Structures are given as C-alpha cells and as structure tokens.
Amino acid sequence: YQPGDPTRWVRARATARHPDQLFVNEFEQERVTEVGLIVDVRLSSNVHTLRGALLEHSIQAAAALGTALLDQGNRVGLLLYGNTLNWTYPGYGKLQRERVLRALARAELGDAPVFEDFDRIPTRLFPARSQLILISPLKSRDRDVLRRLHARGYQILVITPNPILFERQAHGPGAALDLAARLANLERATLLADIRRAGITVIDWDVALPFHQLADTALSRPMPQRGRI
C-alpha cells in the first residue's frame, strides 16, 4: 500500500496475514491496437501470368497477418479495395478470424473506374491514429494518397508484392526483358523511396520468398495502442 491508493483496493486476505502492513490489488490496463487491413484488388495494379496471379500472394499475406494480429488480441477489420468496397467490420478473436478468412477467400479483382486510385478509401471506417496495413503492388499515383493518410495521423505499414519480379520470373531468359525489368525496378525504387520519406514503413516483397519470412519484420513494427477496460 502506498499513500494515495484507494482504500477499496485493499486486499483483505493478504492484509490479515500481515497485520503490520496493508496490501492492495494492482490493476493493469490491457492494451490493444485497432488495425485496418486493406488489400488492393484493383485489376490495374495486379499482374497475371501463366503461373498465377499476384493477388493470390496478397491474400496469403493478409490471412497470415490477420490471424497473427487477432491472436495477439488486437481488433482487426478488413477492406478489399477494388471493384467494390468490401468491408469486414472490426472484431476480436476466432470468430473474427473466420470472417476475415471468408472475405479473403471471396476476393476478386475489379476494375471499377471510381476505385482506380486510393482516393476513395473511406477513412470514416478507421479511428484516428489507428494502424493501417496496406497490401498492394502499388501504382505511382498511390504515393500522394498514402502521404495524406499519414498526415491525418494514421500509422501506415505498406507490404508491397513486387509485380516486376513476379512477372519477370514467369518468363524465360532474355536480354531485352532483363533491361526492361531493371528500368521498371528503378522507377519502382523511386516510388518506394518517396513513400518512405513521408515516414511510412514499406516492405518490398519478392513473392518468391515465403511470406512467413517477412512476417516477423512486419509484426515487430511498433503500433499505436489504445486502452481497453
């Protein structure tokens, strides 16, 4: 017991065993994070090859992150951004994990012109200073929207499956293809550097590397916390 502690916190049984001292119960506030997972299902930003679609890797990453974050006790919501705004309302625990996984299993690419850019991300869905995790191959025009979201106080982590490496690996050797890939990667490196300079964490993911090898890096990033009673 310390002077100023509420007397209603006094623990009667422990105090009875030690008549010369008072003991109190201590309360620790549970800390949770409000997380919004945003998966880019825009047709214009994704790549198809004979080996499959880049979107499949984005879905796998979202499923792994959503499961891990929910297992840690966070409140997680999911937005599929593309043909429509497919929103899974935030929640906790195993039931929410099933909702998230079902939504991801139904994810399809879309090309609605109104969602061509990230300007239509409905920020009203995400509380101020919550953590946003965007999984997207990215387009050059996305940088300005990400900067604006960061300026509004959102903590943003971008996991970007590399579309250039994905497409290049689907083709055989060729000097012309190698040169085109190098030029495209230089342009992409400039885009990612611009986003990082805004204070946004970006993980450039070569999907030939299993996502679980990146998961620890993604989940180790400090996230804003909110109190829950």
Coordinates of C-alpha atoms in Angstrom, one line a residue:
Y1 CA 0.0 0.0 0.0
Q2 CA 1.2 3.5 -0.9
P3 CA -0.2 6.7 0.4
G4 CA -3.0 7.8 -2.0
D5 CA -4.0 4.3 -3.1
P6 CA -7.8 3.9 -2.9
T7 CA -8.8 2.0 0.3
R8 CA -11.3 -0.1 -1.8
W9 CA -8.2 -1.7 -3.4
V10 CA -7.0 -3.1 0.0
R11 CA -6.7 -6.8 -0.2
A12 CA -8.3 -8.1 3.0
R13 CA -6.9 -11.7 3.0
A14 CA -3.3 -10.7 2.4
T15 CA -3.6 -7.9 4.9
A16 CA -5.0 -10.3 7.5
R17 CA -1.9 -12.5 7.2
H18 CA 0.4 -9.5 7.7
P19 CA -1.2 -7.2 10.4
D20 CA 1.7 -4.8 10.2
Q21 CA 1.2 -4.0 6.5
L22 CA -1.6 -3.2 4.1
F23 CA -1.7 -4.9 0.7
V24 CA -3.7 -3.7 -2.3
N25 CA -4.7 -5.2 -5.6
E26 CA -3.0 -3.8 -8.7
F27 CA -4.7 -3.3 -12.0
E28 CA -3.0 -3.4 -15.3
Q29 CA -4.8 -1.9 -18.3
E30 CA -4.9 -4.2 -21.3
R31 CA -3.5 -2.5 -24.4
V32 CA -4.9 -3.3 -27.8
T33 CA -4.4 -1.9 -31.3
E34 CA -7.1 -1.0 -33.8
V35 CA -5.9 -2.4 -37.1
G36 CA -7.3 -1.9 -40.6
L37 CA -6.1 -4.4 -43.2
I38 CA -6.5 -3.0 -46.7
V39 CA -6.0 -5.4 -49.6
D40 CA -5.6 -3.9 -53.1
V41 CA -7.8 -5.9 -55.5
R42 CA -7.6 -3.4 -58.4
L43 CA -7.1 -5.1 -61.7
S44 CA -4.9 -2.3 -62.9
S45 CA -2.3 -2.8 -60.1
N46 CA -2.2 -6.6 -60.2
V47 CA -0.3 -8.9 -62.5
H48 CA -1.4 -12.2 -64.1
T49 CA 1.0 -14.8 -65.6
L50 CA 0.7 -18.4 -66.6
R51 CA 2.0 -19.2 -63.1
G52 CA -0.9 -17.5 -61.4
A53 CA -2.0 -14.1 -60.1
L54 CA -0.1 -11.8 -57.8
L55 CA -3.3 -11.2 -55.9
E56 CA -3.0 -14.8 -54.5
H57 CA 0.1 -13.7 -52.6
S58 CA -1.5 -10.6 -51.3
I59 CA -4.4 -12.7 -49.9
Q60 CA -2.0 -15.2 -48.3
A61 CA -0.2 -12.3 -46.6
A62 CA -3.4 -10.7 -45.4
A63 CA -4.6 -14.0 -44.0
A64 CA -1.3 -14.6 -42.1
L65 CA -1.2 -11.0 -40.7
G66 CA -4.9 -11.0 -39.8
T67 CA -4.6 -14.3 -37.9
A68 CA -1.4 -13.2 -36.1
L69 CA -2.8 -9.8 -35.1
L70 CA -6.1 -11.4 -33.8
D71 CA -4.1 -14.0 -31.9
Q72 CA -2.3 -11.1 -30.2
G73 CA -5.6 -9.7 -29.0
N74 CA -5.9 -6.8 -31.5
R75 CA -9.1 -5.6 -33.0
V76 CA -8.9 -6.1 -36.8
G77 CA -11.1 -5.1 -39.7
L78 CA -10.6 -5.9 -43.4
L79 CA -11.2 -3.7 -46.5
L80 CA -11.0 -5.2 -50.0
Y81 CA -10.4 -2.2 -52.3
G82 CA -11.1 -2.6 -56.0
N83 CA -14.4 -3.3 -57.8
T84 CA -16.4 -2.5 -54.7
L85 CA -15.6 -1.6 -51.1
N86 CA -15.9 -5.0 -49.4
W87 CA -15.7 -4.2 -45.7
T88 CA -15.5 -6.7 -42.8
Y89 CA -16.4 -4.8 -39.6
P90 CA -13.6 -4.9 -36.9
G91 CA -13.7 -7.5 -34.2
Y92 CA -11.7 -9.8 -31.9
G93 CA -10.9 -13.4 -31.6
K94 CA -11.6 -16.7 -33.5
L95 CA -15.0 -15.6 -34.9
Q96 CA -13.4 -12.5 -36.4
R97 CA -10.6 -14.6 -37.9
E98 CA -13.2 -16.7 -39.7
R99 CA -15.0 -13.6 -41.0
V100 CA -11.7 -12.3 -42.3
L101 CA -10.7 -15.5 -43.9
R102 CA -14.1 -16.0 -45.6
A103 CA -13.9 -12.5 -47.0
L104 CA -10.4 -13.1 -48.4
A105 CA -11.5 -16.4 -49.9
R106 CA -14.1 -14.5 -51.9
A107 CA -11.8 -11.7 -53.1
E108 CA -11.8 -11.0 -56.8
L109 CA -10.1 -8.4 -59.0
G110 CA -12.1 -5.5 -60.1
D111 CA -11.7 -2.5 -62.5
A112 CA -14.3 0.0 -61.4
P113 CA -13.1 3.4 -62.6
V114 CA -14.2 5.0 -59.4
F115 CA -11.7 2.9 -57.4
E116 CA -8.8 3.3 -59.8
D117 CA -6.9 5.3 -57.2
F118 CA -6.9 5.1 -53.4
D119 CA -8.7 8.4 -53.0
R120 CA -11.9 6.5 -52.3
I121 CA -10.5 4.7 -49.2
P122 CA -13.3 5.6 -46.6
T123 CA -11.3 6.9 -43.7
R124 CA -14.5 7.1 -41.6
L125 CA -14.1 3.3 -41.2
F126 CA -10.8 3.7 -39.3
P127 CA -10.5 5.5 -36.0
A128 CA -7.9 8.3 -35.7
R129 CA -4.4 7.1 -35.1
S130 CA -5.2 3.5 -35.8
Q131 CA -2.8 1.2 -37.6
L132 CA -3.4 0.7 -41.3
I133 CA -1.7 -2.2 -43.1
L134 CA -1.9 -1.8 -46.9
I135 CA -1.1 -4.8 -49.0
S136 CA -0.7 -3.6 -52.6
P137 CA 1.7 -3.8 -55.6
L138 CA 1.2 0.0 -55.7
K139 CA 0.9 2.4 -58.6
S140 CA 2.8 5.6 -59.0
R141 CA -0.3 7.8 -58.1
D142 CA -0.7 6.0 -54.8
R143 CA 2.1 7.8 -53.1
D144 CA 0.1 11.1 -52.7
V145 CA -2.9 9.3 -51.1
L146 CA -0.6 7.5 -48.7
R147 CA 1.1 10.8 -47.7
R148 CA -2.3 12.3 -47.0
L149 CA -3.4 9.4 -44.8
H150 CA -0.1 9.6 -42.9
A151 CA -0.6 13.4 -42.4
R152 CA -4.0 12.7 -40.9
G153 CA -2.4 10.7 -38.1
Y154 CA -2.7 7.1 -39.3
Q155 CA 0.2 4.8 -38.7
I156 CA 0.8 3.1 -42.0
L157 CA 2.6 -0.1 -43.0
V158 CA 2.8 -1.0 -46.7
I159 CA 3.6 -4.5 -47.7
T160 CA 4.0 -4.4 -51.5
P161 CA 4.3 -7.7 -53.5
N162 CA 6.8 -6.8 -56.3
P163 CA 4.9 -7.1 -59.6
I164 CA 8.0 -6.6 -61.7
L165 CA 10.0 -9.5 -60.2
F166 CA 6.8 -11.6 -60.2
E167 CA 6.2 -11.1 -63.9
R168 CA 9.9 -11.4 -64.8
Q169 CA 10.2 -14.7 -63.1
A170 CA 7.3 -16.1 -65.2
H171 CA 9.3 -15.6 -68.4
G172 CA 12.5 -17.2 -69.7
P173 CA 15.9 -15.5 -70.1
G174 CA 16.2 -12.6 -72.5
A175 CA 18.4 -9.5 -72.6
A176 CA 15.6 -7.2 -73.6
L177 CA 13.4 -8.4 -70.8
D178 CA 16.2 -8.0 -68.3
L179 CA 16.7 -4.4 -69.4
A180 CA 13.0 -3.6 -69.2
A181 CA 12.8 -5.1 -65.7
R182 CA 15.8 -3.1 -64.5
L183 CA 14.3 0.1 -65.7
A184 CA 10.9 -0.7 -64.2
N185 CA 12.6 -1.6 -60.9
L186 CA 14.5 1.8 -60.9
E187 CA 11.1 3.6 -61.3
R188 CA 9.6 1.5 -58.5
A189 CA 12.6 2.1 -56.2
T190 CA 12.0 5.8 -56.6
L191 CA 8.3 5.4 -55.7
L192 CA 9.1 3.4 -52.6
A193 CA 11.7 5.9 -51.5
D194 CA 9.3 8.8 -51.8
I195 CA 6.8 6.9 -49.7
R196 CA 9.4 6.1 -47.0
R197 CA 10.5 9.7 -46.9
A198 CA 6.9 10.6 -45.7
G199 CA 7.6 8.4 -42.6
I200 CA 5.7 5.4 -43.9
T201 CA 7.2 1.9 -43.4
V202 CA 7.4 0.0 -46.7
I203 CA 8.3 -3.7 -47.1
D204 CA 9.1 -4.6 -50.7
W205 CA 8.3 -8.3 -51.1
D206 CA 9.7 -10.6 -53.7
V207 CA 7.0 -13.2 -53.5
A208 CA 9.5 -15.9 -54.4
L209 CA 10.3 -15.6 -50.7
P210 CA 7.7 -17.2 -48.4
F211 CA 5.7 -14.5 -46.6
H212 CA 6.4 -16.1 -43.2
Q213 CA 10.0 -15.0 -43.5
L214 CA 8.8 -11.4 -43.7
A215 CA 6.0 -11.7 -41.1
D216 CA 8.3 -11.2 -38.1
T217 CA 9.5 -7.9 -39.6
A218 CA 6.0 -6.7 -40.3
L219 CA 4.6 -7.6 -36.9
S220 CA 7.7 -6.3 -35.0
R221 CA 6.9 -2.7 -36.1
P222 CA 5.6 -0.7 -33.1
M223 CA 1.9 0.1 -33.4
P224 CA -0.2 2.7 -31.6
Q225 CA -2.1 1.3 -28.7
R226 CA -5.5 2.1 -27.3
G227 CA -6.7 1.4 -23.8
R228 CA -9.5 -1.1 -23.2
I229 CA -11.2 -1.7 -19.9

